[in-house]
Backbone as CSV, one residue per row, in Angstrom:
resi,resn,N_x,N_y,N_z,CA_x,CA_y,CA_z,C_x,C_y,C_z
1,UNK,54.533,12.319,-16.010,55.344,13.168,-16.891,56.435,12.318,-17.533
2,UNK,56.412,12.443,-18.854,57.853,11.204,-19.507,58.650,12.764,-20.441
3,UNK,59.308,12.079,-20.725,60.843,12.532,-21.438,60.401,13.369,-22.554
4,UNK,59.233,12.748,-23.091,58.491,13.941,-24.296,58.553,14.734,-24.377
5,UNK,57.664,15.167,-22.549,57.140,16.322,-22.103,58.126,17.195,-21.707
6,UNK,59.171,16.607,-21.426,60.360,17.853,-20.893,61.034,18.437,-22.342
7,UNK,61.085,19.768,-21.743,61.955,20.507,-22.678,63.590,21.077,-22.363
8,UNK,63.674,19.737,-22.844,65.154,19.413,-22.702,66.320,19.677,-24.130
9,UNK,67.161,20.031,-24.039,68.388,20.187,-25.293,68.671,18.543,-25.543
10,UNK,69.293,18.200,-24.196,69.730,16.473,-24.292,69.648,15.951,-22.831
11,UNK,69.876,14.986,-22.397,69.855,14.443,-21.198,70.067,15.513,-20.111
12,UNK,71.032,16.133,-20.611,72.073,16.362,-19.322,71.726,18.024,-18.929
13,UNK,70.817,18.499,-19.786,70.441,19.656,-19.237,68.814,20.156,-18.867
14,UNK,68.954,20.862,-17.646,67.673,20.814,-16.840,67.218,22.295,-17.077
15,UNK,65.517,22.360,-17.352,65.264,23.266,-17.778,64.289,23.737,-16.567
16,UNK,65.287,24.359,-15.554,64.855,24.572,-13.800,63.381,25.701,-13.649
17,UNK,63.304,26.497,-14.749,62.059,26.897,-14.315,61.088,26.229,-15.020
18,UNK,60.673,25.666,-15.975,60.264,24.801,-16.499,59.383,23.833,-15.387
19,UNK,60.638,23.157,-14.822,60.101,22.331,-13.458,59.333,23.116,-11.827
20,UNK,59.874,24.355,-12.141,59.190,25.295,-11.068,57.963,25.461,-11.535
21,UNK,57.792,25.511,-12.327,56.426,25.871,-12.996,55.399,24.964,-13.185
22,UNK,55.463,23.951,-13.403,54.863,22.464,-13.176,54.861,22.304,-12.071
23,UNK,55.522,22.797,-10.885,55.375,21.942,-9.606,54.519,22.933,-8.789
24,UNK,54.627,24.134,-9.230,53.530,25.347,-9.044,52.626,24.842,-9.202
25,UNK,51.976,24.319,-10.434,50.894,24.330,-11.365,50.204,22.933,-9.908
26,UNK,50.965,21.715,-9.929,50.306,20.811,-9.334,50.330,21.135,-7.637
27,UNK,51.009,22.237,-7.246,50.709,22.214,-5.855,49.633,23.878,-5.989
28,UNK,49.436,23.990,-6.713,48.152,24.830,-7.233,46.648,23.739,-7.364
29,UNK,46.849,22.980,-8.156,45.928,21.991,-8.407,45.335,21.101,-7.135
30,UNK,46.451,20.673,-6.498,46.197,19.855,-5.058,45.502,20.710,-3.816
31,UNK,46.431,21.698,-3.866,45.539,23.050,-2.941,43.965,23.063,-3.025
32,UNK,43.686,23.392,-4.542,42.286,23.428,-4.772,41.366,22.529,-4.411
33,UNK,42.051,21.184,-4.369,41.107,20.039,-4.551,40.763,19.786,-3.048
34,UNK,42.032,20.102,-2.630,41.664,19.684,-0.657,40.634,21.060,-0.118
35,UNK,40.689,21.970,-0.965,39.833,22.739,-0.193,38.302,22.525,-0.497
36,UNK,37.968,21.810,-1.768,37.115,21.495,-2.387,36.380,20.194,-1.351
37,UNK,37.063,19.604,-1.152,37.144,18.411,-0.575,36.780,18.438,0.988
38,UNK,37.495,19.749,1.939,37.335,20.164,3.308,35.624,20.935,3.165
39,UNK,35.725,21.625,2.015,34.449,22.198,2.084,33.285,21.564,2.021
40,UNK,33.645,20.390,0.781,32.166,18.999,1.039,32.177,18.607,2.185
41,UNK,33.188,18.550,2.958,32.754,17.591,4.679,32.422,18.282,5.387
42,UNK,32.735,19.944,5.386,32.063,20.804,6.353,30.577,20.911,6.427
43,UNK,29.673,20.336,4.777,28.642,20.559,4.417,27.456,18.890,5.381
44,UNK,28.101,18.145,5.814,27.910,17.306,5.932,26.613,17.083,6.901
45,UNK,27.545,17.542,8.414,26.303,17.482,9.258,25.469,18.624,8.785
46,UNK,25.701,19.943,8.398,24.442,20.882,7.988,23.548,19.516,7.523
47,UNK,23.789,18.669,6.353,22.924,17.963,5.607,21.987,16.863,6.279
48,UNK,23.016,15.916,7.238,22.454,15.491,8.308,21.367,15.847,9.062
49,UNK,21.809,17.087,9.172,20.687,17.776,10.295,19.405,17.924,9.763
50,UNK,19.390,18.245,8.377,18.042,18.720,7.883,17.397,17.561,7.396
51,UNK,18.143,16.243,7.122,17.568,15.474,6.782,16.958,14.605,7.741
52,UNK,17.624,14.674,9.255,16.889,14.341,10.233,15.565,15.147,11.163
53,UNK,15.759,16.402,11.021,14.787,17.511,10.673,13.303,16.842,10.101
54,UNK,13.783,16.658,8.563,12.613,16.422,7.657,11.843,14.888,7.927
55,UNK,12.609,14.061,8.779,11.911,12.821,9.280,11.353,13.236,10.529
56,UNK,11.569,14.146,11.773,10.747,14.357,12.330,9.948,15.206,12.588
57,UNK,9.836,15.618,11.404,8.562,16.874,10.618,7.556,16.210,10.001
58,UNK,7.995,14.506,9.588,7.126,14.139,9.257,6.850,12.657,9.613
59,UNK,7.737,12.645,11.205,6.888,11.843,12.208,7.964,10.156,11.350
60,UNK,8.785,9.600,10.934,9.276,8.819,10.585,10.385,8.586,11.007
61,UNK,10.957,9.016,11.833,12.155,9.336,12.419,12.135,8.251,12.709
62,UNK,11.675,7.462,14.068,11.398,6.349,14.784,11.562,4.660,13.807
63,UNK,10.550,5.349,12.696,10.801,4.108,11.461,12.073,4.034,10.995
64,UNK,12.801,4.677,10.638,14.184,4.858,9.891,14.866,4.495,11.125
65,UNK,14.911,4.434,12.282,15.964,4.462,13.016,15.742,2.660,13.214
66,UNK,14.701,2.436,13.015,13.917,0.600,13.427,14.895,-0.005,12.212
67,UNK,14.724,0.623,10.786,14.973,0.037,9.620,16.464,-0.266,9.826
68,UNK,17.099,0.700,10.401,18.809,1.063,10.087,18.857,-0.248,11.568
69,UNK,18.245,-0.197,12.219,18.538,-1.242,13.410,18.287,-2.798,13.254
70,UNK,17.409,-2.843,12.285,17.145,-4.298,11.088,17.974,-4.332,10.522
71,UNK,18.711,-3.813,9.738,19.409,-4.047,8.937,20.813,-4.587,9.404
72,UNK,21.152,-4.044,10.215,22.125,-4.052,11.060,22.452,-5.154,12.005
73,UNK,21.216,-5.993,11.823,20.989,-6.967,13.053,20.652,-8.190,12.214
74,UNK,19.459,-8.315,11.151,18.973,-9.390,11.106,19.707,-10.032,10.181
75,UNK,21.036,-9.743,9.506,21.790,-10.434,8.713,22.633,-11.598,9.570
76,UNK,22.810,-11.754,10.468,23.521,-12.483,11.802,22.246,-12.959,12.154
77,UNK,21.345,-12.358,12.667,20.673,-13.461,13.626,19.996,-14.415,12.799
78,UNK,19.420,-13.725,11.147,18.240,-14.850,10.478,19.702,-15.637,9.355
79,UNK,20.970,-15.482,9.991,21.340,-16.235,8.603,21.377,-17.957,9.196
80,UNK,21.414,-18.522,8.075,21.333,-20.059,8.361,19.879,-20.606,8.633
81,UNK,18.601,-19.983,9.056,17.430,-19.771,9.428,16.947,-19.865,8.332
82,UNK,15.618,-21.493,8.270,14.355,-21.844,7.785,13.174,-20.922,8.329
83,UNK,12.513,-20.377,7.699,11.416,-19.381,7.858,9.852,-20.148,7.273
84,UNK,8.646,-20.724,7.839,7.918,-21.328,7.504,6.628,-20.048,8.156
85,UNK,5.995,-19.381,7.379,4.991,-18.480,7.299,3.586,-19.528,7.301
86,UNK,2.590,-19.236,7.686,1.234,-19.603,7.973,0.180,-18.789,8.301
87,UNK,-0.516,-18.435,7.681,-1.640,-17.183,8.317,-3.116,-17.681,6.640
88,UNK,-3.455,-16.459,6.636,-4.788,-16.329,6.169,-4.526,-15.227,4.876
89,UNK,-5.657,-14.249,4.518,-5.576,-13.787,3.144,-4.373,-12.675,3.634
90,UNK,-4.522,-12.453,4.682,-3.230,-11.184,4.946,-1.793,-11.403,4.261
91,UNK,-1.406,-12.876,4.706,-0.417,-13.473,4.425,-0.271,-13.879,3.024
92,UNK,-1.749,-14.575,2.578,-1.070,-14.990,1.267,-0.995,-14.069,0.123
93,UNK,0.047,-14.555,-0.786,0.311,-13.833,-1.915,-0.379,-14.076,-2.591
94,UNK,-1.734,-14.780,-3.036,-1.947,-14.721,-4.066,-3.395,-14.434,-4.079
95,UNK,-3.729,-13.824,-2.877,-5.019,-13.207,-2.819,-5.663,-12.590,-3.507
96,UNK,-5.174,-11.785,-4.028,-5.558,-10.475,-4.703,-3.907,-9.409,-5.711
97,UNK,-4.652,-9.323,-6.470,-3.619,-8.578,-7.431,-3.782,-6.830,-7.220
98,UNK,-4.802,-6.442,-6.184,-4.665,-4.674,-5.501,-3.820,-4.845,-5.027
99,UNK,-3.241,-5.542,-4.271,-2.332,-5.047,-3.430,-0.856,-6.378,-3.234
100,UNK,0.338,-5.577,-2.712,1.297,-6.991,-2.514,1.423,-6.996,-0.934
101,UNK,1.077,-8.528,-0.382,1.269,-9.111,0.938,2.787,-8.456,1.590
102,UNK,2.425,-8.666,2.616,4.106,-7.890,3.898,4.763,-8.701,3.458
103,UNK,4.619,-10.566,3.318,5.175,-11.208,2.846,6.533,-10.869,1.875
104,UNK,5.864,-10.392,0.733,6.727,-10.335,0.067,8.030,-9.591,0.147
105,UNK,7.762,-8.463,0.759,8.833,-7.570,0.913,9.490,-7.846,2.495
106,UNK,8.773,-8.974,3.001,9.825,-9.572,4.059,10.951,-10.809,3.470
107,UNK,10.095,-11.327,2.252,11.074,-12.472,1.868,12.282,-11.771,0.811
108,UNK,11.833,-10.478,0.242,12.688,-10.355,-0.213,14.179,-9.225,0.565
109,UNK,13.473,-9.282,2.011,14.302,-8.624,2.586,15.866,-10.214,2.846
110,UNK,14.890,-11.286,3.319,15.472,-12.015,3.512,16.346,-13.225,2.623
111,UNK,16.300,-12.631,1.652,17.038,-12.962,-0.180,18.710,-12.743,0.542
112,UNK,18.618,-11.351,1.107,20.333,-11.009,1.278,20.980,-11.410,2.314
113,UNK,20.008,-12.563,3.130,20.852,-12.678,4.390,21.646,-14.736,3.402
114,UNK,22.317,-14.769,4.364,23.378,-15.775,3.853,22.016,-16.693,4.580
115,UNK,22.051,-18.357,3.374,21.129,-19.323,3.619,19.740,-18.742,4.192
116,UNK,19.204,-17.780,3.950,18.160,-17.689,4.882,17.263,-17.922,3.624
117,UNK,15.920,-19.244,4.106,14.967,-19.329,3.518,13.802,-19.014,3.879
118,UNK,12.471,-18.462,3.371,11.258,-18.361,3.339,10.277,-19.096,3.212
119,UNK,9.431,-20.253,3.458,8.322,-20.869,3.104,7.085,-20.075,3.594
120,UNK,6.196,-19.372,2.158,4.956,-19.204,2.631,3.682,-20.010,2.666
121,UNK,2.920,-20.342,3.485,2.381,-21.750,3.715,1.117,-20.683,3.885
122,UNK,0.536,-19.889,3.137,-0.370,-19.070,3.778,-2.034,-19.015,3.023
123,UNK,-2.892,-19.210,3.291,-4.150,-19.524,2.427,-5.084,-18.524,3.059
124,UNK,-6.247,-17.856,2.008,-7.086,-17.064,1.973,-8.439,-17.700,2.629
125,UNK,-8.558,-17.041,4.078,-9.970,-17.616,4.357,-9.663,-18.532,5.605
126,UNK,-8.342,-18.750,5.867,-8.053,-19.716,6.903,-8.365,-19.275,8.754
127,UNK,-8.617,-20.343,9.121,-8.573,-20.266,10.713,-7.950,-21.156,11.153
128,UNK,-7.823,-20.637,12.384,-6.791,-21.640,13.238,-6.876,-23.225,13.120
129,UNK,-8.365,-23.305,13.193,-8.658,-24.891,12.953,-7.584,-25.684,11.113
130,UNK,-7.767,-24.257,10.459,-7.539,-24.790,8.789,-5.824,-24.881,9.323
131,UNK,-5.310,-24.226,9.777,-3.619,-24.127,9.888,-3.604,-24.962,10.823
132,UNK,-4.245,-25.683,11.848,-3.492,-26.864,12.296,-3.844,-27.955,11.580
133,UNK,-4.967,-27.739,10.690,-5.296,-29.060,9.833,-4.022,-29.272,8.401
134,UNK,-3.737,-27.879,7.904,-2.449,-28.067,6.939,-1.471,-28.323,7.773
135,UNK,-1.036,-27.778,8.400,0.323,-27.889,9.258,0.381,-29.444,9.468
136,UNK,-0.345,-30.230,9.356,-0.004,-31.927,9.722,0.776,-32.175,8.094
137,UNK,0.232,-31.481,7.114,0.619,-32.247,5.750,2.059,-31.863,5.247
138,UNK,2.673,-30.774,6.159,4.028,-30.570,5.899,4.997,-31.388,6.251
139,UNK,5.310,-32.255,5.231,6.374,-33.429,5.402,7.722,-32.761,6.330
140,UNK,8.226,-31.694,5.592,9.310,-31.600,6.224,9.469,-30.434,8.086
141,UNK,8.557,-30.415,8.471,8.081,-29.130,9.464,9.278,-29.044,10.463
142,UNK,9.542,-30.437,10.954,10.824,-30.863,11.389,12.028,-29.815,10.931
143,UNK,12.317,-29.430,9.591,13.083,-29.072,9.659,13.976,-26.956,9.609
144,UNK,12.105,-26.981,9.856,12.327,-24.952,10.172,12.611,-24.454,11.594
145,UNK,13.616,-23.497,11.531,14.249,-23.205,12.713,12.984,-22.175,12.969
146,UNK,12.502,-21.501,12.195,11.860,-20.604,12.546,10.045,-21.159,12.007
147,UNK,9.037,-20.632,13.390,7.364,-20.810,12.532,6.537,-19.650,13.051
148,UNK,6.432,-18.683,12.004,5.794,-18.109,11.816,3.785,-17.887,11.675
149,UNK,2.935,-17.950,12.725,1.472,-18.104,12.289,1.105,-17.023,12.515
150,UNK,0.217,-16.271,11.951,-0.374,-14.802,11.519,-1.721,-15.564,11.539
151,UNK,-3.127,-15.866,12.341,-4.393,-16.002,11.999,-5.589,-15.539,13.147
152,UNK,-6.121,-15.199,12.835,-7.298,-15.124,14.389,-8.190,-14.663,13.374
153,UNK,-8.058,-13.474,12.899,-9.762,-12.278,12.158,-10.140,-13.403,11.486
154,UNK,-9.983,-14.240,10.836,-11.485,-14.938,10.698,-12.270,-15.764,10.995
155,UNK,-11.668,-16.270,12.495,-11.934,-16.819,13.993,-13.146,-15.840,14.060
156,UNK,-12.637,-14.793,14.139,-13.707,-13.410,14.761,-14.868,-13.341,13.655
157,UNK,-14.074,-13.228,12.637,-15.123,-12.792,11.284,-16.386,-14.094,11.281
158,UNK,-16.068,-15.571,11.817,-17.026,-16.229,11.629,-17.252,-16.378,13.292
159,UNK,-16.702,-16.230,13.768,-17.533,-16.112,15.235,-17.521,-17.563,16.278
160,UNK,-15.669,-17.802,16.258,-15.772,-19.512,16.387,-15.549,-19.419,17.580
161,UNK,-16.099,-20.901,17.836,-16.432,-20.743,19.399,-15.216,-21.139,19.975
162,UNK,-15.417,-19.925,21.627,-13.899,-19.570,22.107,-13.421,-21.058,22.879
163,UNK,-14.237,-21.522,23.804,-14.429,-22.436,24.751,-13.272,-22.386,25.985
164,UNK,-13.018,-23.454,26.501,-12.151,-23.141,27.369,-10.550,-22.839,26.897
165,UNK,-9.602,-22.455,27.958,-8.321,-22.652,27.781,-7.699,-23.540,27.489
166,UNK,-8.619,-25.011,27.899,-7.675,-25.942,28.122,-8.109,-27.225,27.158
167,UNK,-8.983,-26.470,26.406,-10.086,-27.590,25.005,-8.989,-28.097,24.143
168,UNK,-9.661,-29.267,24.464,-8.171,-30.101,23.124,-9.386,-30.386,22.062
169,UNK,-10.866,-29.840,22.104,-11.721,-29.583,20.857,-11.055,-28.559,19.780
170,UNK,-10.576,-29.243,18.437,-9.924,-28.541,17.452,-11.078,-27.467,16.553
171,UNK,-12.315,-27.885,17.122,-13.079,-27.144,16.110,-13.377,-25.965,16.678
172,UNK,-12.929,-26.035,17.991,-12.800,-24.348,18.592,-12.079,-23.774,18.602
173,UNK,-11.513,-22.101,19.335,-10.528,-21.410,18.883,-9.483,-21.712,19.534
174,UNK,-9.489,-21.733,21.315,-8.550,-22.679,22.121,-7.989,-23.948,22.157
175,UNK,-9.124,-25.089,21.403,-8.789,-26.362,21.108,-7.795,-26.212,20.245
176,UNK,-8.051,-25.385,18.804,-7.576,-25.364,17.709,-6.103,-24.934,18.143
177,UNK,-5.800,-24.131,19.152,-4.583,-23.291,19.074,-3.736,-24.593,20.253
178,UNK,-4.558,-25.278,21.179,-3.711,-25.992,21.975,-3.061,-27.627,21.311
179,UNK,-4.066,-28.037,19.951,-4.016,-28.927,18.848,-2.827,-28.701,17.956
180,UNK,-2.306,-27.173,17.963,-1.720,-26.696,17.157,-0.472,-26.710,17.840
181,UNK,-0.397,-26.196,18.979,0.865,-26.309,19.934,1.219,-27.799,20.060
182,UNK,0.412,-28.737,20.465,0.846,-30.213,20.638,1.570,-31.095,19.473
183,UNK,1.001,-30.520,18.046,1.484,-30.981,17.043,3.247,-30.241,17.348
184,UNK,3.174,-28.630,16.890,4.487,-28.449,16.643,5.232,-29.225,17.765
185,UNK,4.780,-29.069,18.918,5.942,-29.826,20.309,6.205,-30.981,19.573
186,UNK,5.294,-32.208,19.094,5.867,-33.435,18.718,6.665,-33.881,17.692
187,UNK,6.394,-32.618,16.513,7.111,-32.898,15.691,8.517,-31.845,15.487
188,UNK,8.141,-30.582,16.138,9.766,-29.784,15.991,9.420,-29.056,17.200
189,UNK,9.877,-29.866,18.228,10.136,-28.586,19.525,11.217,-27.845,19.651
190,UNK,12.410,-28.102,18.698,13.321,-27.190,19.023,12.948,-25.909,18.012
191,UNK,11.751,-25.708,17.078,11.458,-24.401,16.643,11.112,-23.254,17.247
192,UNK,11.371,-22.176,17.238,11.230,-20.424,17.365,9.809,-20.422,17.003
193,UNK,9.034,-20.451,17.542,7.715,-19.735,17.224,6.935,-18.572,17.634
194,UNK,6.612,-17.406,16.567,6.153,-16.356,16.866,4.725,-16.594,16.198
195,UNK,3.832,-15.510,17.042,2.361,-15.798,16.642,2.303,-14.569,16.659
196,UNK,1.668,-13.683,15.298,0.988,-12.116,15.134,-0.019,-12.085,15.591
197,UNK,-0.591,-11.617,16.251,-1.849,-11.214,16.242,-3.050,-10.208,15.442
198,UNK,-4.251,-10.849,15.286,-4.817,-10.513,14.516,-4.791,-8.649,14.560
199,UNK,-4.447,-7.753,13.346,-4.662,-6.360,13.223,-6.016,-5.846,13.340
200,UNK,-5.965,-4.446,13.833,-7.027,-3.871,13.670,-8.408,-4.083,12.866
201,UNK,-9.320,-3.773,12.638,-10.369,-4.287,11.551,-11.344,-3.533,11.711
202,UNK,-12.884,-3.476,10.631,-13.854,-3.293,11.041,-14.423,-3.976,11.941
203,UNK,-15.379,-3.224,12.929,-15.791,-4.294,13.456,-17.396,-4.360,13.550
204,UNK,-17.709,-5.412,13.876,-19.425,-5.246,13.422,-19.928,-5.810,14.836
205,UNK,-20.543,-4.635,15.672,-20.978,-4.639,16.880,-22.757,-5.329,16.623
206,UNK,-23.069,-5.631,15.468,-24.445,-6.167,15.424,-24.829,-7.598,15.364
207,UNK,-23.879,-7.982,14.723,-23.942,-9.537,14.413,-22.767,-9.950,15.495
208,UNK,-21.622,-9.713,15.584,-20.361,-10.116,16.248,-20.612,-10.114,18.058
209,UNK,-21.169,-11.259,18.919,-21.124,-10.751,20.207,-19.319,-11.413,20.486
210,UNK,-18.570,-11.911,20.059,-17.225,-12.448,20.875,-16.711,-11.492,19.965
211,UNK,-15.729,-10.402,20.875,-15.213,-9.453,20.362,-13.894,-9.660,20.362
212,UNK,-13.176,-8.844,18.917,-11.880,-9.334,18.416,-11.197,-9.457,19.367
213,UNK,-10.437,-8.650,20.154,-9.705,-8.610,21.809,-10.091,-10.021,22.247
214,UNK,-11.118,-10.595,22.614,-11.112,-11.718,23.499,-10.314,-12.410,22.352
215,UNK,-10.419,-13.008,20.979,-9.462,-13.717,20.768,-8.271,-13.382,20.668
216,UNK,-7.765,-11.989,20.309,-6.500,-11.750,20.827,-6.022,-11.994,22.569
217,UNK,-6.736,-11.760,23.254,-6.365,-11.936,24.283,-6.117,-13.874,24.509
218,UNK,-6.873,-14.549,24.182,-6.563,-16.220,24.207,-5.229,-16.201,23.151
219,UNK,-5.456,-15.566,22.421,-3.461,-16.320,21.560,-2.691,-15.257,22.888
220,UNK,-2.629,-14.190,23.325,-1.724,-13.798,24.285,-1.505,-15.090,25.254
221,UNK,-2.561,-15.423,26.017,-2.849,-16.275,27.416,-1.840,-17.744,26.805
222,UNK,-2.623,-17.965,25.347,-2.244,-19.142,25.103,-0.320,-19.075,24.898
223,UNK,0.056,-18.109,24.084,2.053,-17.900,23.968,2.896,-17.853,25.305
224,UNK,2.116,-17.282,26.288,2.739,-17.451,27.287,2.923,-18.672,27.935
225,UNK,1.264,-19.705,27.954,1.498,-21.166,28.568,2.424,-22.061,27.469
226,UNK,2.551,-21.453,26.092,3.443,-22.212,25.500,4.997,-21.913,25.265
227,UNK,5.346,-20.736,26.030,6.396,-20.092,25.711,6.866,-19.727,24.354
228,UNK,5.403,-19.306,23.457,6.018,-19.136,22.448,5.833,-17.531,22.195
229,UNK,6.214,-16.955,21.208,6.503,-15.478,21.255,5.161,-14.545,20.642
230,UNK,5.081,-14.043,21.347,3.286,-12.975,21.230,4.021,-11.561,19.924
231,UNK,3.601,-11.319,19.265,3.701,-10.142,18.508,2.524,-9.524,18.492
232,UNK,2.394,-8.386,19.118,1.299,-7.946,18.898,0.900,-6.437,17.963
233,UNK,0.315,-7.409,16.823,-0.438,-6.548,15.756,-0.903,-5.629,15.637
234,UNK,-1.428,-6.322,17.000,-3.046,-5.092,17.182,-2.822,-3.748,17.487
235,UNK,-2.233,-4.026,19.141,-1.772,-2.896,19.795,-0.637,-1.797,19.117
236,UNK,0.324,-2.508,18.267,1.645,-2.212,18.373,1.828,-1.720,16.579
237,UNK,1.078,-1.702,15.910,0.951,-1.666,14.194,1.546,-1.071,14.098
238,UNK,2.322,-0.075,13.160,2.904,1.354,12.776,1.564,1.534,11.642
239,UNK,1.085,2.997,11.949,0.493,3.223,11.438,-0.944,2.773,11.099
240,UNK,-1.487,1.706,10.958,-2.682,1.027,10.319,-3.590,1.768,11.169
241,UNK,-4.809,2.251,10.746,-5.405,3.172,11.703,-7.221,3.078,11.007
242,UNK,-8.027,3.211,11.554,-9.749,3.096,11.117,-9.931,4.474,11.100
243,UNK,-9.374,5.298,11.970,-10.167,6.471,12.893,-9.285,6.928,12.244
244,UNK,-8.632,7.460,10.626,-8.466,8.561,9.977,-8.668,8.415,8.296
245,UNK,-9.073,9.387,8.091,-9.946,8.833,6.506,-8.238,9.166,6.120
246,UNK,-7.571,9.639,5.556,-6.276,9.651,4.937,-5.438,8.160,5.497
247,UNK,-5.069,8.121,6.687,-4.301,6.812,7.097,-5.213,5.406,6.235
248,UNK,-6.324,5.642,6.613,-7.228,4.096,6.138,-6.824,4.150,5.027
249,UNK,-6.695,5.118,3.906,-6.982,5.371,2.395,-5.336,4.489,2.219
250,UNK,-4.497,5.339,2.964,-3.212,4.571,2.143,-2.606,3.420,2.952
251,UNK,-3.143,2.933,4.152,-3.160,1.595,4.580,-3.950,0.911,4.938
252,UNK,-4.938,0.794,4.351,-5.819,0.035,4.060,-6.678,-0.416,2.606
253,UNK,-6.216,-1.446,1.899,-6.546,-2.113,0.597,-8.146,-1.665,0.659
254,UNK,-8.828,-2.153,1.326,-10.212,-2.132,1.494,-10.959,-1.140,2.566
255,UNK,-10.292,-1.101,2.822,-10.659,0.305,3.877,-11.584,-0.879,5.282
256,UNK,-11.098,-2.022,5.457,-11.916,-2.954,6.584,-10.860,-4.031,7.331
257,UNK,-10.888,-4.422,6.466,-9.905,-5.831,6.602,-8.310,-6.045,5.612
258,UNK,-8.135,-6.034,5.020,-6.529,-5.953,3.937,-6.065,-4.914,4.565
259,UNK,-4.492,-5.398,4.745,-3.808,-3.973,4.409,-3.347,-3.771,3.223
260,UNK,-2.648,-2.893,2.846,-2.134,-1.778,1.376,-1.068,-2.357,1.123
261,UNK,0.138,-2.462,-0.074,0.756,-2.145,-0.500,1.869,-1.981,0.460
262,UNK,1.713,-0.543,0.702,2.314,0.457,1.085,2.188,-0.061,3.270
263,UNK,1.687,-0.260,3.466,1.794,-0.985,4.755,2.610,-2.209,4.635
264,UNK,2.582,-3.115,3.614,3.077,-4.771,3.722,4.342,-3.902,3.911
265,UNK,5.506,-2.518,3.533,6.608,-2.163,3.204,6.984,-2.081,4.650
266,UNK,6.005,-1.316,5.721,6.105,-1.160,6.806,6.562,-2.489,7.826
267,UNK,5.404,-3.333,7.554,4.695,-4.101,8.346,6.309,-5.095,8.681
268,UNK,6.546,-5.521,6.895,7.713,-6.373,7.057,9.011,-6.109,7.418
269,UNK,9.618,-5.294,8.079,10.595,-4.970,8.633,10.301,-4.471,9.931
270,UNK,9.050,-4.478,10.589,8.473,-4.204,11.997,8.537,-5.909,12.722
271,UNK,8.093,-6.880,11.480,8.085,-8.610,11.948,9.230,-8.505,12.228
272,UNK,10.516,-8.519,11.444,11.423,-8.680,11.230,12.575,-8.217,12.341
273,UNK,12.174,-6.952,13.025,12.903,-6.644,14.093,12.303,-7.066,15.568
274,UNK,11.247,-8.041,15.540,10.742,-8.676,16.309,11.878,-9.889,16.337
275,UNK,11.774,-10.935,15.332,12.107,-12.033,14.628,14.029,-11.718,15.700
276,UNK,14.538,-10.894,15.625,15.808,-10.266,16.275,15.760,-9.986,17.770
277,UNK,14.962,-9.406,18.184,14.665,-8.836,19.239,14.296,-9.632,19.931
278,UNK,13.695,-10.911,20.074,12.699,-11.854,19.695,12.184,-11.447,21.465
279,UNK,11.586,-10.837,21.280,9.724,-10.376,22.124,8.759,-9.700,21.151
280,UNK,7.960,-9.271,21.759,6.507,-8.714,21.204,5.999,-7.973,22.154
């Protein structure tokens, strides 16, 4: 309020209801607004409630509470953290243009954490034997805090032979994985290593006698003799499912082997609160 606004003769005289009336007007105005204001916060938990309601009406509750617990967490634990990814067509981005890899929407989860980098090192078609054969050509491997390998289904899909536990033969699935451990020990043993295990799939009981499980079960056997960290895919997925024609349809690219889109959204913030948590 300036000098304009008053209706004044000259300085020196006060025009007392004038000012009663204005001070009415704004403790009229303020009244309103706090009640306006008490009444939005009373509305609050009602809103709460129904919106937690409507997540477990439709079974997501559990996800949202994972997401809000990622979020919350992995800005501290992955900051400063090299991230070096390795797997097969699941992993790579540039497989296919149906659908976008978990990848992506894990790296771009990891855009907002302070220094945190991503390397995806991931190729279509690979087996364990192919990822310990690239993994030698990474000059710098030495220097990721974190290694990420996602591979087995096409171990299974071609049917490679399991052999023993203790095969330092790389062209098998145990050689390949104990070839693979000896490298990282020599060249970065102070890395974090988590291993996914291969997801759900079709499976083909006619041609296939070494069934997917037994090689999941050798990367289990094998993380434990290496102390490195088991995630398990298989058992533990959100959602990815064979045995429902609606679930397959919207997480599953191919309805066999790929996942969707709409799963990579899932998938990568399920790694991710592993990556924190760090078990499987």
């Amino acid at each position: 309020m300036g000098f304009r606004d008053f209706p004044y003769t000259n300085y020196h005289d006060l025009n007392a209801d004038w000012l009663l009336e204005t001070m009415k007007k704004d403790a009229e105005t303020t009244k309103a607004l706090a009640e306006k204001v008490e009444d939005e916060i009373t509305k609050i938990p009602g809103q709460i409630t129904d919106e937690v309601t409507k997540l477990i009406d439709s079974g997501k509750l559990e996800e949202e509470i994972e997401k809000i617990n990622v979020g919350l967490n992995y800005l501290n634990v992955l900051s400063n953290k090299k991230i070096l990814i390795m797997g097969d067509s699941i992993s790579d981005t540039n497989y296919a243009s149906r659908y976008v890899s978990w990848v992506v929407p894990f790296m771009n989860m990891c855009k907002n954490i302070n220094n945190c980098s991503v390397t995806n090192n991931s190729v279509s078609g690979n087996k364990t034997v192919d990822i310990f054969n690239r993994i030698k050509t990474i000059t710098d491997l030495n220097s990721y805090n974190i290694i990420i390998f996602f591979v087995g289904t096409n171990d299974y899909g071609s049917q490679t032979k399991l052999d023993s536990m203790s095969s330092a033969d790389s062209l098998t699935f145990n050689g390949a994985w104990n070839s693979l451990y000896n490298y990282v020990c020599e060249t970065n043993p102070e890395a974090d290593v988590y291993v996914i295990s291969p997801l759900m799939r079709k499976i083909d009981f006619s041609t296939k006698t070494t069934p997917l499980l037994a090689y999941i079960r050798a990367i289990y056997n094998h993380c434990i003799n290496y102390g490195w960290h088991f995630i398990d895919a298989y058992g533990k997925r959100p959602l990815l499912t064979l045995n429902n024609a609606t679930m397959k349809k919207i997480y599953y690219e191919d309805g066999v082997l790929h996942p969707s889109t709409e799963f990579g959204k899932i998938f990568a913030p399920f790694i991710a609160s592993y990556l924190i948590t760090r078990h499987g």
